[in-house]
Amino acid sequence: REIRRGAVLRWGDRNALPAELQDDAPLVREAGVRAALALPLRVGGDVVGALTFSMLTHDHAWTDAIVERIGPVASQLALVVARRRSAAQ
């Protein structure tokens, strides 16, 4: 939901999920995800996917600095997705 709107989602403690993910808490716990980060892949004004990172062994704080460093990777990946879609048409 939030990622489709272009929001970055992150949590560093499986017991402190963002409000928009509370319905998914049982699934998150079952999968063993302790911390996660999801950055939207934007092409033009559309979100076409997400680049996600998960921690399974320990909690992890996803700082603004980490998000800023990973942001360009998400941007480049979005361009790849856009090129693939364009080539498939």
PDB file of C-alpha atoms in Angstrom:
ATOM      1  CA  ARG A   1       0.000   0.000   0.000  1.00  0.00           C
ATOM      2  CA  GLU A   2       2.490   2.619   1.122  1.00  0.00           C
ATOM      3  CA  ILE A   3       5.182   1.430  -1.261  1.00  0.00           C
ATOM      4  CA  ARG A   4       2.731   1.877  -4.152  1.00  0.00           C
ATOM      5  CA  ARG A   5       2.475   5.506  -3.120  1.00  0.00           C
ATOM      6  CA  GLY A   6       6.256   5.834  -3.298  1.00  0.00           C
ATOM      7  CA  ALA A   7       7.009   5.670   0.415  1.00  0.00           C
ATOM      8  CA  VAL A   8      10.151   4.045   1.797  1.00  0.00           C
ATOM      9  CA  LEU A   9       9.223   1.368   4.333  1.00  0.00           C
ATOM     10  CA  ARG A  10      11.620   0.338   7.059  1.00  0.00           C
ATOM     11  CA  TRP A  11      11.610  -1.306  10.409  1.00  0.00           C
ATOM     12  CA  GLY A  12      14.455  -2.477  12.566  1.00  0.00           C
ATOM     13  CA  ASP A  13      12.601  -4.595  15.100  1.00  0.00           C
ATOM     14  CA  ARG A  14      10.016  -7.234  14.249  1.00  0.00           C
ATOM     15  CA  ASN A  15       8.037  -6.201  17.318  1.00  0.00           C
ATOM     16  CA  ALA A  16       7.770  -2.619  16.058  1.00  0.00           C
ATOM     17  CA  LEU A  17       6.318  -2.960  12.561  1.00  0.00           C
ATOM     18  CA  PRO A  18       5.006   0.193  10.898  1.00  0.00           C
ATOM     19  CA  ALA A  19       1.257   0.673  11.359  1.00  0.00           C
ATOM     20  CA  GLU A  20       0.579  -0.107   7.683  1.00  0.00           C
ATOM     21  CA  LEU A  21       2.105  -3.574   8.141  1.00  0.00           C
ATOM     22  CA  GLN A  22       0.309  -4.637  11.329  1.00  0.00           C
ATOM     23  CA  ASP A  23      -2.058  -6.874   9.349  1.00  0.00           C
ATOM     24  CA  ASP A  24       1.010  -8.687   7.981  1.00  0.00           C
ATOM     25  CA  ALA A  25       2.687  -9.188  11.379  1.00  0.00           C
ATOM     26  CA  PRO A  26       1.947 -12.943  11.585  1.00  0.00           C
ATOM     27  CA  LEU A  27       3.413 -13.486   8.116  1.00  0.00           C
ATOM     28  CA  VAL A  28       6.506 -11.414   8.955  1.00  0.00           C
ATOM     29  CA  ARG A  29       7.088 -13.417  12.131  1.00  0.00           C
ATOM     30  CA  GLU A  30       6.511 -16.736  10.358  1.00  0.00           C
ATOM     31  CA  ALA A  31       9.034 -15.774   7.668  1.00  0.00           C
ATOM     32  CA  GLY A  32      11.554 -14.909  10.369  1.00  0.00           C
ATOM     33  CA  VAL A  33      12.092 -11.338   9.170  1.00  0.00           C
ATOM     34  CA  ARG A  34      13.556  -9.278  12.006  1.00  0.00           C
ATOM     35  CA  ALA A  35      14.187  -6.042  10.095  1.00  0.00           C
ATOM     36  CA  ALA A  36      13.477  -4.856   6.571  1.00  0.00           C
ATOM     37  CA  LEU A  37      13.848  -1.969   4.173  1.00  0.00           C
ATOM     38  CA  ALA A  38      11.822  -1.447   0.982  1.00  0.00           C
ATOM     39  CA  LEU A  39      12.567   1.322  -1.504  1.00  0.00           C
ATOM     40  CA  PRO A  40      10.109   2.026  -4.319  1.00  0.00           C
ATOM     41  CA  LEU A  41      11.274   1.625  -7.918  1.00  0.00           C
ATOM     42  CA  ARG A  42       9.945   4.712  -9.663  1.00  0.00           C
ATOM     43  CA  VAL A  43       9.650   5.120 -13.417  1.00  0.00           C
ATOM     44  CA  GLY A  44       8.266   8.506 -14.259  1.00  0.00           C
ATOM     45  CA  GLY A  45       5.457   8.989 -11.796  1.00  0.00           C
ATOM     46  CA  ASP A  46       4.722   5.271 -11.436  1.00  0.00           C
ATOM     47  CA  VAL A  47       6.006   2.806  -8.854  1.00  0.00           C
ATOM     48  CA  VAL A  48       6.858  -0.390 -10.748  1.00  0.00           C
ATOM     49  CA  GLY A  49       8.304  -2.443  -7.910  1.00  0.00           C
ATOM     50  CA  ALA A  50      10.470  -2.321  -4.827  1.00  0.00           C
ATOM     51  CA  LEU A  51      14.045  -3.064  -3.875  1.00  0.00           C
ATOM     52  CA  THR A  52      13.933  -4.847  -0.543  1.00  0.00           C
ATOM     53  CA  PHE A  53      16.460  -5.905   2.059  1.00  0.00           C
ATOM     54  CA  SER A  54      15.665  -8.165   5.012  1.00  0.00           C
ATOM     55  CA  MET A  55      17.563  -9.179   8.114  1.00  0.00           C
ATOM     56  CA  LEU A  56      16.769 -12.653   9.383  1.00  0.00           C
ATOM     57  CA  THR A  57      19.372 -13.068  12.117  1.00  0.00           C
ATOM     58  CA  HIS A  58      19.159  -9.821  14.088  1.00  0.00           C
ATOM     59  CA  ASP A  59      17.443  -6.462  14.420  1.00  0.00           C
ATOM     60  CA  HIS A  60      18.914  -3.663  12.305  1.00  0.00           C
ATOM     61  CA  ALA A  61      18.378   0.094  12.270  1.00  0.00           C
ATOM     62  CA  TRP A  62      17.952   1.395   8.717  1.00  0.00           C
ATOM     63  CA  THR A  63      19.308   4.913   9.074  1.00  0.00           C
ATOM     64  CA  ASP A  64      18.638   7.796   6.710  1.00  0.00           C
ATOM     65  CA  ALA A  65      22.288   7.518   5.624  1.00  0.00           C
ATOM     66  CA  ILE A  66      21.777   3.892   4.561  1.00  0.00           C
ATOM     67  CA  VAL A  67      18.614   4.792   2.660  1.00  0.00           C
ATOM     68  CA  GLU A  68      20.444   7.632   0.898  1.00  0.00           C
ATOM     69  CA  ARG A  69      23.270   5.297  -0.137  1.00  0.00           C
ATOM     70  CA  ILE A  70      20.910   2.624  -1.447  1.00  0.00           C
ATOM     71  CA  GLY A  71      18.572   5.096  -3.182  1.00  0.00           C
ATOM     72  CA  PRO A  72      20.703   5.395  -6.346  1.00  0.00           C
ATOM     73  CA  VAL A  73      20.737   1.596  -6.666  1.00  0.00           C
ATOM     74  CA  ALA A  74      16.924   1.589  -6.610  1.00  0.00           C
ATOM     75  CA  SER A  75      16.897   4.340  -9.245  1.00  0.00           C
ATOM     76  CA  GLN A  76      19.188   2.375 -11.545  1.00  0.00           C
ATOM     77  CA  LEU A  77      17.170  -0.799 -11.063  1.00  0.00           C
ATOM     78  CA  ALA A  78      13.996   1.122 -11.946  1.00  0.00           C
ATOM     79  CA  LEU A  79      15.631   2.191 -15.225  1.00  0.00           C
ATOM     80  CA  VAL A  80      16.445  -1.443 -16.007  1.00  0.00           C
ATOM     81  CA  VAL A  81      12.825  -2.410 -15.344  1.00  0.00           C
ATOM     82  CA  ALA A  82      11.633   0.408 -17.620  1.00  0.00           C
ATOM     83  CA  ARG A  83      13.986  -0.664 -20.439  1.00  0.00           C
ATOM     84  CA  ARG A  84      12.870  -4.296 -20.153  1.00  0.00           C
ATOM     85  CA  ARG A  85       9.225  -3.288 -20.282  1.00  0.00           C
ATOM     86  CA  SER A  86       9.848  -1.067 -23.265  1.00  0.00           C
ATOM     87  CA  ALA A  87      11.702  -3.824 -25.116  1.00  0.00           C
ATOM     88  CA  ALA A  88       8.910  -6.310 -24.390  1.00  0.00           C
ATOM     89  CA  GLN A  89       6.277  -4.101 -26.032  1.00  0.00           C
TER      90      GLN A  89
END
